[in-house]
PDB file of C-alpha atoms and ligand atoms in Angstrom:
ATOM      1  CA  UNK L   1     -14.099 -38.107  13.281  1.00 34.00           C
ATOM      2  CA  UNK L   2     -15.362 -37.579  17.117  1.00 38.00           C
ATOM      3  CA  UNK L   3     -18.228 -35.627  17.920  1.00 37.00           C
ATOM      4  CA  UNK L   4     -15.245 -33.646  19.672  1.00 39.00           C
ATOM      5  CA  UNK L   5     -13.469 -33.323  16.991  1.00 38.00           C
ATOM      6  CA  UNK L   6     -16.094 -32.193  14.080  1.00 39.00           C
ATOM      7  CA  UNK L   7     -17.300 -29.621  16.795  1.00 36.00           C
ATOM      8  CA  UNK L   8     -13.953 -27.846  16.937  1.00 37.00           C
ATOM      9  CA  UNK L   9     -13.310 -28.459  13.216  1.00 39.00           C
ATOM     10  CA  UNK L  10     -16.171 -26.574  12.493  1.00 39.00           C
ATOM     11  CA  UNK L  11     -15.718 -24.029  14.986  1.00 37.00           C
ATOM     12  CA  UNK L  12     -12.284 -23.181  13.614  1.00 37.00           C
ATOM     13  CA  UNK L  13     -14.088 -23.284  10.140  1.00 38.00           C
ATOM     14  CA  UNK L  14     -17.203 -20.741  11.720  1.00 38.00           C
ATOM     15  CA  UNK L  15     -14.214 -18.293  13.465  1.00 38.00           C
ATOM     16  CA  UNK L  16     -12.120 -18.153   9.703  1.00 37.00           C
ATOM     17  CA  UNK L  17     -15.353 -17.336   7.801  1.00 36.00           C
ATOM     18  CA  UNK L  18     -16.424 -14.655  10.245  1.00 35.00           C
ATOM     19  CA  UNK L  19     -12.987 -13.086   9.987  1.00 37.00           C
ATOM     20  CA  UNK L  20     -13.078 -12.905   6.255  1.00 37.00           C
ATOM     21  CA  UNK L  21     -16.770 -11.844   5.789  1.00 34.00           C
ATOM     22  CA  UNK L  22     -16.538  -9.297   8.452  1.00 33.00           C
ATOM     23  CA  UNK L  23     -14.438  -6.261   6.521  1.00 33.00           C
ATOM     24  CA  UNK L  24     -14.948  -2.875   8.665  1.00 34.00           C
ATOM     25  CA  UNK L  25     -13.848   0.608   8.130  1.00 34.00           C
ATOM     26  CA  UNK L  26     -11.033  -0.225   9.789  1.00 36.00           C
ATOM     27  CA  UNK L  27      -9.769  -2.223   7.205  1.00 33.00           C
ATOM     28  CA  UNK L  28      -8.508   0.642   5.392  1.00 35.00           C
ATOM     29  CA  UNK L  29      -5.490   2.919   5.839  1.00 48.00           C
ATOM     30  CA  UNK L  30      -2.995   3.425   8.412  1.00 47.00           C
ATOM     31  CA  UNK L  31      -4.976   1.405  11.149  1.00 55.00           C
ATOM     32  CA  UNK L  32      -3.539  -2.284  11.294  1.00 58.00           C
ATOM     33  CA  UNK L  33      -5.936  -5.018  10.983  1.00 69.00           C
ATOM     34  CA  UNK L  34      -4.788  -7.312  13.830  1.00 74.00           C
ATOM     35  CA  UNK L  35      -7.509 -10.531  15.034  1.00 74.00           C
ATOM     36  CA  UNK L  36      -5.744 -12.790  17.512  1.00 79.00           C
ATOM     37  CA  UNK L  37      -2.466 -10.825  17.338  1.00 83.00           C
ATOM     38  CA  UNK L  38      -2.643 -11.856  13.531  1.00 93.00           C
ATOM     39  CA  UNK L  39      -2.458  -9.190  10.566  1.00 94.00           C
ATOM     40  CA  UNK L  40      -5.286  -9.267   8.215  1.00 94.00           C
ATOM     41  CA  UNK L  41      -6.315  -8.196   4.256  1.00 95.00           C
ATOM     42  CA  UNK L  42      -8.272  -5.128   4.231  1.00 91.00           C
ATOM     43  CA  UNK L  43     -10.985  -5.137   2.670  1.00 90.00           C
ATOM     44  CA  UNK L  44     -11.205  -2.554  -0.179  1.00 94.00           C
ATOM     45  CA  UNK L  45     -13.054   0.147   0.118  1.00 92.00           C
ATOM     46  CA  UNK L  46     -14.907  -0.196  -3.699  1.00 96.00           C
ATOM     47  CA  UNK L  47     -15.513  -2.956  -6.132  1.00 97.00           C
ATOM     48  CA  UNK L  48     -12.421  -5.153  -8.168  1.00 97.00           C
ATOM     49  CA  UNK L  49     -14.191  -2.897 -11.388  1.00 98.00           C
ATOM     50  CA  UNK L  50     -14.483   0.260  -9.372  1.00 98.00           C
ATOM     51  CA  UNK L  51     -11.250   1.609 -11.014  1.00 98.00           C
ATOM     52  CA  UNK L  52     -11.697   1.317 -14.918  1.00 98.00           C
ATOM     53  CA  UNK L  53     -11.437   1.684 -17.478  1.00 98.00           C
ATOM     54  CA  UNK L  54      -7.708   3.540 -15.992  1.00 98.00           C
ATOM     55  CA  UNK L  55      -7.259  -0.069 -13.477  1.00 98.00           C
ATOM     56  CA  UNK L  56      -8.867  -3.167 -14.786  1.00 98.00           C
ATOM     57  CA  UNK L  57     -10.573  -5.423 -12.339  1.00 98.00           C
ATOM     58  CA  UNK L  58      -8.215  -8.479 -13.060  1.00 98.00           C
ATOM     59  CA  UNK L  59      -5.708  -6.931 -12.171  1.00 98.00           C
ATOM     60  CA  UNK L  60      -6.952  -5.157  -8.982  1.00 98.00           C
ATOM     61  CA  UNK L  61      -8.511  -8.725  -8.271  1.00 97.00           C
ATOM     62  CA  UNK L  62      -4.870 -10.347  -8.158  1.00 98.00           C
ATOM     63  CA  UNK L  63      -2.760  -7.235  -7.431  1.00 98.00           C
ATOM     64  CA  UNK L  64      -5.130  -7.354  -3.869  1.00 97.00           C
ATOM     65  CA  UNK L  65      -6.456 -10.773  -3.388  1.00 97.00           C
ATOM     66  CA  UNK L  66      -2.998 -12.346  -3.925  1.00 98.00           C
ATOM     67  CA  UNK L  67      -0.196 -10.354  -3.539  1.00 98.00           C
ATOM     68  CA  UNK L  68      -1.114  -8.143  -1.066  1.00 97.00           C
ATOM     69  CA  UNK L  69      -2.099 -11.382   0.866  1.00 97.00           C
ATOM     70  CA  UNK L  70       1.080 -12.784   0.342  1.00 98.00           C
ATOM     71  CA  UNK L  71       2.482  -9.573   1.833  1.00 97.00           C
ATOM     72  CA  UNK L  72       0.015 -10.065   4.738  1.00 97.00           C
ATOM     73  CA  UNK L  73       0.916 -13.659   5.259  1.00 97.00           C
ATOM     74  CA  UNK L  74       4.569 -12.773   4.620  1.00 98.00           C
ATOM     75  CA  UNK L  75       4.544 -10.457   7.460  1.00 97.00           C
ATOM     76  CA  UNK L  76       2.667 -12.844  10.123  1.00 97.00           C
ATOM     77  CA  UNK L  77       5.256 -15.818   9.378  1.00 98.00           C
ATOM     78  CA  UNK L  78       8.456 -13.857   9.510  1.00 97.00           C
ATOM     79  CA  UNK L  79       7.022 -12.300  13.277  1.00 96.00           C
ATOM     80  CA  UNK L  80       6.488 -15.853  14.307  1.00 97.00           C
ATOM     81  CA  UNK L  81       9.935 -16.525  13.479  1.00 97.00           C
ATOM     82  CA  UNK L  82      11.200 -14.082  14.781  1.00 97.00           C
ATOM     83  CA  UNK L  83       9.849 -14.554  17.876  1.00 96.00           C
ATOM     84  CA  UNK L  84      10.762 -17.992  17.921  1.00 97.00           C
ATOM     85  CA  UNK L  85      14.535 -16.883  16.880  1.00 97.00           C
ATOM     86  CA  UNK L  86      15.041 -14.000  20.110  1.00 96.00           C
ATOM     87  CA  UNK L  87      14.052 -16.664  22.279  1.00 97.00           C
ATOM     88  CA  UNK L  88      16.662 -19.350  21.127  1.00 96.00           C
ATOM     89  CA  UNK L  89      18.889 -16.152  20.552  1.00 94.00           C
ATOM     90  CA  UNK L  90      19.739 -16.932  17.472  1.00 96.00           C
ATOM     91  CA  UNK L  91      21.226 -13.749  15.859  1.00 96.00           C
ATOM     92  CA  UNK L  92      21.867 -15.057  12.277  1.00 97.00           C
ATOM     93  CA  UNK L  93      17.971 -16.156  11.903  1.00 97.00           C
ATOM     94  CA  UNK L  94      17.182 -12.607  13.918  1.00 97.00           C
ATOM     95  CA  UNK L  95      18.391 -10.460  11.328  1.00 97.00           C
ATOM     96  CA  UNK L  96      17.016 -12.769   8.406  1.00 98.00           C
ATOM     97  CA  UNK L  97      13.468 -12.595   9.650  1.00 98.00           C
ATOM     98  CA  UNK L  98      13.756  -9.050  10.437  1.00 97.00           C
ATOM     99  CA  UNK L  99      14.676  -8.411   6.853  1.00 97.00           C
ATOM    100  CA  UNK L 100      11.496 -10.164   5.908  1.00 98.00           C
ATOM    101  CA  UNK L 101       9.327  -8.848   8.286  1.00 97.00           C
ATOM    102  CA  UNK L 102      10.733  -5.097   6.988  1.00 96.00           C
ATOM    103  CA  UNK L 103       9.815  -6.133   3.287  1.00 97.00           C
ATOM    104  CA  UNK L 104       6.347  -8.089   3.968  1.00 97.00           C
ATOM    105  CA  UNK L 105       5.652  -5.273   6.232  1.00 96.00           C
ATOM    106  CA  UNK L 106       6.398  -2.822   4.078  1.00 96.00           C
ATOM    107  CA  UNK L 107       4.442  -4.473   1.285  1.00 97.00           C
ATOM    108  CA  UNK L 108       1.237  -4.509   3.907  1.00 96.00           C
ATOM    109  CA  UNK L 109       1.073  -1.187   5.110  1.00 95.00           C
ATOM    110  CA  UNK L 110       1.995   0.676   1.275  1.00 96.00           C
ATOM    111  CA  UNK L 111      -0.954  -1.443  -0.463  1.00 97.00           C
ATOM    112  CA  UNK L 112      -3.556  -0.835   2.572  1.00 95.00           C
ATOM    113  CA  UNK L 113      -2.795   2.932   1.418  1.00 95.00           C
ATOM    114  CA  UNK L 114      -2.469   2.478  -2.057  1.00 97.00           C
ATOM    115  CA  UNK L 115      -6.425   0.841  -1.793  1.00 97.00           C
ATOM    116  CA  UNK L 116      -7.058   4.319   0.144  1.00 95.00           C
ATOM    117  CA  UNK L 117      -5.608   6.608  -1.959  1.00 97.00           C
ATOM    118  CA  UNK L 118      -7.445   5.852  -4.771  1.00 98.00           C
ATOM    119  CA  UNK L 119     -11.151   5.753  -6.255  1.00 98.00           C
ATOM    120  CA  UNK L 120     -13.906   5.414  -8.920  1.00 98.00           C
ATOM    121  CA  UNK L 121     -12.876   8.057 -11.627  1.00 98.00           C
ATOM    122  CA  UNK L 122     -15.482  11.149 -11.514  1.00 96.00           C
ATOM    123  CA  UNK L 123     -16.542  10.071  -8.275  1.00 96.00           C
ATOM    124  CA  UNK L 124     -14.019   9.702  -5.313  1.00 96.00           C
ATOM    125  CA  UNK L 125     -11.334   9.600  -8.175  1.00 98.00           C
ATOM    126  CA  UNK L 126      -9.590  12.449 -10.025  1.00 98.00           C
ATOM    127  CA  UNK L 127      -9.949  16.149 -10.338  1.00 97.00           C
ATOM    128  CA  UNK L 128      -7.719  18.253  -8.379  1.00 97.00           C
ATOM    129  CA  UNK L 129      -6.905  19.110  -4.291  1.00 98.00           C
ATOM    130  CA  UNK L 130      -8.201  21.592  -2.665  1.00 98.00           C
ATOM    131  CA  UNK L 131      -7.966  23.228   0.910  1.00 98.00           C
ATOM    132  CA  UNK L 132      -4.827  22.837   3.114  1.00 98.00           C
ATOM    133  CA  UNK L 133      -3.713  19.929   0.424  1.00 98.00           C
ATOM    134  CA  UNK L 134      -3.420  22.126  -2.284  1.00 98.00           C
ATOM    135  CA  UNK L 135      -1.976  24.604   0.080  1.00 98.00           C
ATOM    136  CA  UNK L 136       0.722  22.576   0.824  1.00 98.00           C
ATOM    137  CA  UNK L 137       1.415  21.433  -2.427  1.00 98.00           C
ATOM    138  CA  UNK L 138       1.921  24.780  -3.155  1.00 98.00           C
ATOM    139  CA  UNK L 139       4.379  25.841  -0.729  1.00 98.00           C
ATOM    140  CA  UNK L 140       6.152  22.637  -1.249  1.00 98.00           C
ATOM    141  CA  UNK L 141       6.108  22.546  -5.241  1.00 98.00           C
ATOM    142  CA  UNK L 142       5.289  25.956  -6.214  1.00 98.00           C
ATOM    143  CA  UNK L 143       1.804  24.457  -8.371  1.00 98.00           C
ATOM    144  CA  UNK L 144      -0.295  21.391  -8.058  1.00 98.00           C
ATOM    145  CA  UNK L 145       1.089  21.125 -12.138  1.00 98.00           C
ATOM    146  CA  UNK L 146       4.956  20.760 -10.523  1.00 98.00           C
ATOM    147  CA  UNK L 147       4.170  18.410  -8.412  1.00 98.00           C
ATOM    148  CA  UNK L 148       2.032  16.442 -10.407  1.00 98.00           C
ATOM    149  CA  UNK L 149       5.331  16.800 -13.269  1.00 98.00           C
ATOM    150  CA  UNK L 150       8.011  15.539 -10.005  1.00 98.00           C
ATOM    151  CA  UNK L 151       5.738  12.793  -8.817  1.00 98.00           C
ATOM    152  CA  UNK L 152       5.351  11.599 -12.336  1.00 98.00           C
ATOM    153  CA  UNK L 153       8.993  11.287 -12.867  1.00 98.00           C
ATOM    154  CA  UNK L 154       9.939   9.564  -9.368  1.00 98.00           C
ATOM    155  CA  UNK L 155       7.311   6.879 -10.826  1.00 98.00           C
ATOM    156  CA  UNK L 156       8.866   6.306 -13.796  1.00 98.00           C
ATOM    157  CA  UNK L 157      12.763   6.134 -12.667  1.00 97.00           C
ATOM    158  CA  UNK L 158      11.940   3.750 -10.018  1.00 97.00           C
ATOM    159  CA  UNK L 159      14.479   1.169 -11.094  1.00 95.00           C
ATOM    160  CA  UNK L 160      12.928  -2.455 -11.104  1.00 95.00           C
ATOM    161  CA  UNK L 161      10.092  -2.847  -8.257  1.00 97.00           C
ATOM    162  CA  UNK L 162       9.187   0.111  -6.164  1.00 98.00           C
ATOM    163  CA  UNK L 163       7.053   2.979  -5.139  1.00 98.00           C
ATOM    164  CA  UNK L 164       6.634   6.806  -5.594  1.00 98.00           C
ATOM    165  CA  UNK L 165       5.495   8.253  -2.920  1.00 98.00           C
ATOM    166  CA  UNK L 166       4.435  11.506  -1.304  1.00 98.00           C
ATOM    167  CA  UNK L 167       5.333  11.906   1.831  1.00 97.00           C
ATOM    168  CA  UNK L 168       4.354  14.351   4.900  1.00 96.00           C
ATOM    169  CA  UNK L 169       7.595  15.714   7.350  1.00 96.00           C
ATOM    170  CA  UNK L 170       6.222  17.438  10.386  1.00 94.00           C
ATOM    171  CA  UNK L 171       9.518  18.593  11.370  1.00 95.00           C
ATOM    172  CA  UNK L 172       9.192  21.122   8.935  1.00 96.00           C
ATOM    173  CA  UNK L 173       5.854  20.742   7.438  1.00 96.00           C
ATOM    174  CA  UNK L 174       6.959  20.066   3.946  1.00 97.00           C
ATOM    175  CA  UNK L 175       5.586  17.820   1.409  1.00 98.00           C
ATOM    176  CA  UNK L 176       8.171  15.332  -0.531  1.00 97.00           C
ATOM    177  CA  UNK L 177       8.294  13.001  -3.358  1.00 98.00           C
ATOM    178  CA  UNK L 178      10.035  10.231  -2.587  1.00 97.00           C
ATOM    179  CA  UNK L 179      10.887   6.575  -4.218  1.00 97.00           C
ATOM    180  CA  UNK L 180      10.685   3.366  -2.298  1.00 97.00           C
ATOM    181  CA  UNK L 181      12.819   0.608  -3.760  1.00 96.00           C
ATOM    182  CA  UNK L 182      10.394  -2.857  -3.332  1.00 96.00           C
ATOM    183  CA  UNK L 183       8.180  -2.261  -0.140  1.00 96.00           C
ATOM    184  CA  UNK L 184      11.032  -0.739   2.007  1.00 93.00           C
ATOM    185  CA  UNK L 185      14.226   0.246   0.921  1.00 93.00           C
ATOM    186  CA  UNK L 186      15.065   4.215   0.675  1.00 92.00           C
ATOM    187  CA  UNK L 187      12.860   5.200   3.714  1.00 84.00           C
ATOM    188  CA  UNK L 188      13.222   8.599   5.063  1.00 88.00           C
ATOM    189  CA  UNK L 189      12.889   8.670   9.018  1.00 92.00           C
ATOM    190  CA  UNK L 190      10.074  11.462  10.428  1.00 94.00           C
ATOM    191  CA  UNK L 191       8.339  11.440   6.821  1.00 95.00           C
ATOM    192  CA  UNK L 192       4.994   9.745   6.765  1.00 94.00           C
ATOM    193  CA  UNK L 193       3.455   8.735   3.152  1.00 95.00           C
ATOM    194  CA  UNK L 194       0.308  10.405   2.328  1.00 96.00           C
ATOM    195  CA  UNK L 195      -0.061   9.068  -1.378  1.00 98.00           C
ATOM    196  CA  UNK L 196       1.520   6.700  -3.668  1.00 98.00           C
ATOM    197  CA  UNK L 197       1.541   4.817  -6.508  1.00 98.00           C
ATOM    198  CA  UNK L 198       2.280   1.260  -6.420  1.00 98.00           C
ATOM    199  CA  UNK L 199       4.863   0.753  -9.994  1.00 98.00           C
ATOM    200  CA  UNK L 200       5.691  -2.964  -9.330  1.00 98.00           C
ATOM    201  CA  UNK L 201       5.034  -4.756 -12.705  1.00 98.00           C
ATOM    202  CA  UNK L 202       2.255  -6.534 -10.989  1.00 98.00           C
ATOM    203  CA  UNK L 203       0.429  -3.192 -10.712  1.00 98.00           C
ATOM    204  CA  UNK L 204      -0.149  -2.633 -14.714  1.00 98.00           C
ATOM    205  CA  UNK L 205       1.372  -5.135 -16.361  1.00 98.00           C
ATOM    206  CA  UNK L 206      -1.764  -7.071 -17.723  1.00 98.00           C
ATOM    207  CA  UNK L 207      -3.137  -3.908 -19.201  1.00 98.00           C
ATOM    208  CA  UNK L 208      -0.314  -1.735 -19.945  1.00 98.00           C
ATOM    209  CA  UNK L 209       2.242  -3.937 -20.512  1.00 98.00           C
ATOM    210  CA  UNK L 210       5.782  -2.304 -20.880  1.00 97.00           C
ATOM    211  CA  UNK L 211       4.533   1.253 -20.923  1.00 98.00           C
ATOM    212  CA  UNK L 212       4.560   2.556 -17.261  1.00 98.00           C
ATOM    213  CA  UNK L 213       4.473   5.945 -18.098  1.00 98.00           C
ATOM    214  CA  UNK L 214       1.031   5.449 -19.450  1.00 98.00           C
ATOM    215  CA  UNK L 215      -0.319   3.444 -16.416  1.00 98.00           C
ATOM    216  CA  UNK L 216       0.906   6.632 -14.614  1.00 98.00           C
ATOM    217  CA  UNK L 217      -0.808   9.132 -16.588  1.00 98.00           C
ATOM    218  CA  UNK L 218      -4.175   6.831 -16.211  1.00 98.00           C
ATOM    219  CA  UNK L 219      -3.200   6.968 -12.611  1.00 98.00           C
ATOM    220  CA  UNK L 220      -4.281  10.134 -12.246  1.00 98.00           C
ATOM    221  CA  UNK L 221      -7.908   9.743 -12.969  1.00 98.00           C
ATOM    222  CA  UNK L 222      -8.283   7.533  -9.916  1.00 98.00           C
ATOM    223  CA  UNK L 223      -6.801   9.365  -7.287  1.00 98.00           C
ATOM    224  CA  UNK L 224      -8.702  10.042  -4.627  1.00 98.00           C
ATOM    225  CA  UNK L 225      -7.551  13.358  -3.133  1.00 98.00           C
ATOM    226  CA  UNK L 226     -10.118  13.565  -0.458  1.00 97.00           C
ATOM    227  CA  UNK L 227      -8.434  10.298   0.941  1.00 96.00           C
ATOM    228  CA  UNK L 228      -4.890  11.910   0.499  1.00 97.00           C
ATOM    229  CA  UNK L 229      -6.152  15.196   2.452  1.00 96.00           C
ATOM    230  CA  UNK L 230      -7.270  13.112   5.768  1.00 94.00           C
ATOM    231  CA  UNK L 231      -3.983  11.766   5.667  1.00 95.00           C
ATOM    232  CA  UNK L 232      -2.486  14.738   6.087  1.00 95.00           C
ATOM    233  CA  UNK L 233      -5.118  16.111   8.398  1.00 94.00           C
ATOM    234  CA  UNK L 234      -4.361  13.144  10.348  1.00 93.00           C
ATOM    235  CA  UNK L 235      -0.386  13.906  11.136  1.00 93.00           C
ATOM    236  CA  UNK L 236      -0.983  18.030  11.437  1.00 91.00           C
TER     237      UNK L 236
HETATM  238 MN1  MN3 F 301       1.751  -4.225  -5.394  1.00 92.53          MN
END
């Protein structure tokens, strides 16, 4: 190999390392991570273990390091094709890779909230909301216990792969519970996620196996409602 060549090998090497070992607070939530017009793995905001005994750290080790980065990944290929595909005009391949950027996407943005949303139990995680959240719980639910009871059901009809999610609308302030089939599908327009729970088998499987409903009840002890309340704060 040249001198020429080693130097820039390395280089490349020395730029890849800093992007990976360099996580920042903006890592996290609904900022984009974006080097080089490329979109990148947040880091998460606590350790793999951070989550048990409710989330074991094997699976929050896969769940994030590999199939959120295959989301990530996903979503910068399918924007280099589809940049490639406008410029040929090619209108079969446009709407192809714009199907896969909408699910790779999708899968990015949910699970850089998802990693939000959540935290270690009797620390950042559980309990109840408080302040405007809870307010608005209550005017949208009638109790934080009705909501809880509504958001627990959308998890567990999901059918197949999907999402529950609670969603802000500004239009008329309101609070919703919503599904999201895979990383995209059912989307409400002018409704903004502020919480979710991720039920894709990958999400429990290793420690709950079949029984979602019980990964959903652990769920609870992990949620991070401070996180959840500057979300909303955010689109007020
Ligand atoms: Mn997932």
């Amino acid at each position: 190999m040249s001198t020429r060549r080693s130097f820039l090998a390395s280089a490349a090497l020395g730029a890849a390392a800093a992007i990976t070992s360099a996580p920042s607070l903006h890592a996290i939530g609904f900022e984009p991570v974006v080097a080089g017009g490329k979109h990148e793995l947040p880091a998460l905001p606590y350790a793999f273990e951070a989550l048990e005994p409710h989330i074991d750290a094997q699976t929050m080790q896969i769940h994030q390091g590999k199939h959120h980065l295959a989301y990530v990944n996903g979503l910068n290929k399918a924007e280099e094709e589809l940049a490639k595909a406008r410029a040929s005009g090619d209108y079969a391949l446009i709407q192809h890779w714009s199907k896969q950027a909408a699910f790779h996407g999708g899968g990015h943005w949910l699970h850089s909230m998802f990693w939000k949303v959540m935290g270690a139990p009797g620390k950042e995680g559980g309990g109840e909301p408080t302040g405007d959240l809870l307010a608005a719980i209550v005017d949208s639910f009638g109790s934080f216990e009705a909501f809880k009871k509504q958001f627990s059901a959308a998890a567990g009809a999901v059918e197949g792969s999907g999402w529950a999610l609670l969603h802000y609308r500004k239009d008329d302030q309101r609070l919703l519970v919503l599904q999201a089939e895979n990383q995209h599908k059912l989307s409400s327009w002018g409704a903004t996620p502020i919480l979710g729970i991720d039920v894709w088998e990958h999400a429990y499987y290793l420690k709950y196996q079949n029984k979602r409903p019980d990964y959903v009840a652990a769920w609870w002890n992990v949620v991070n409602w401070g996180a959840v309340a500057s979300n909303l704060a955010s689109l007020r």
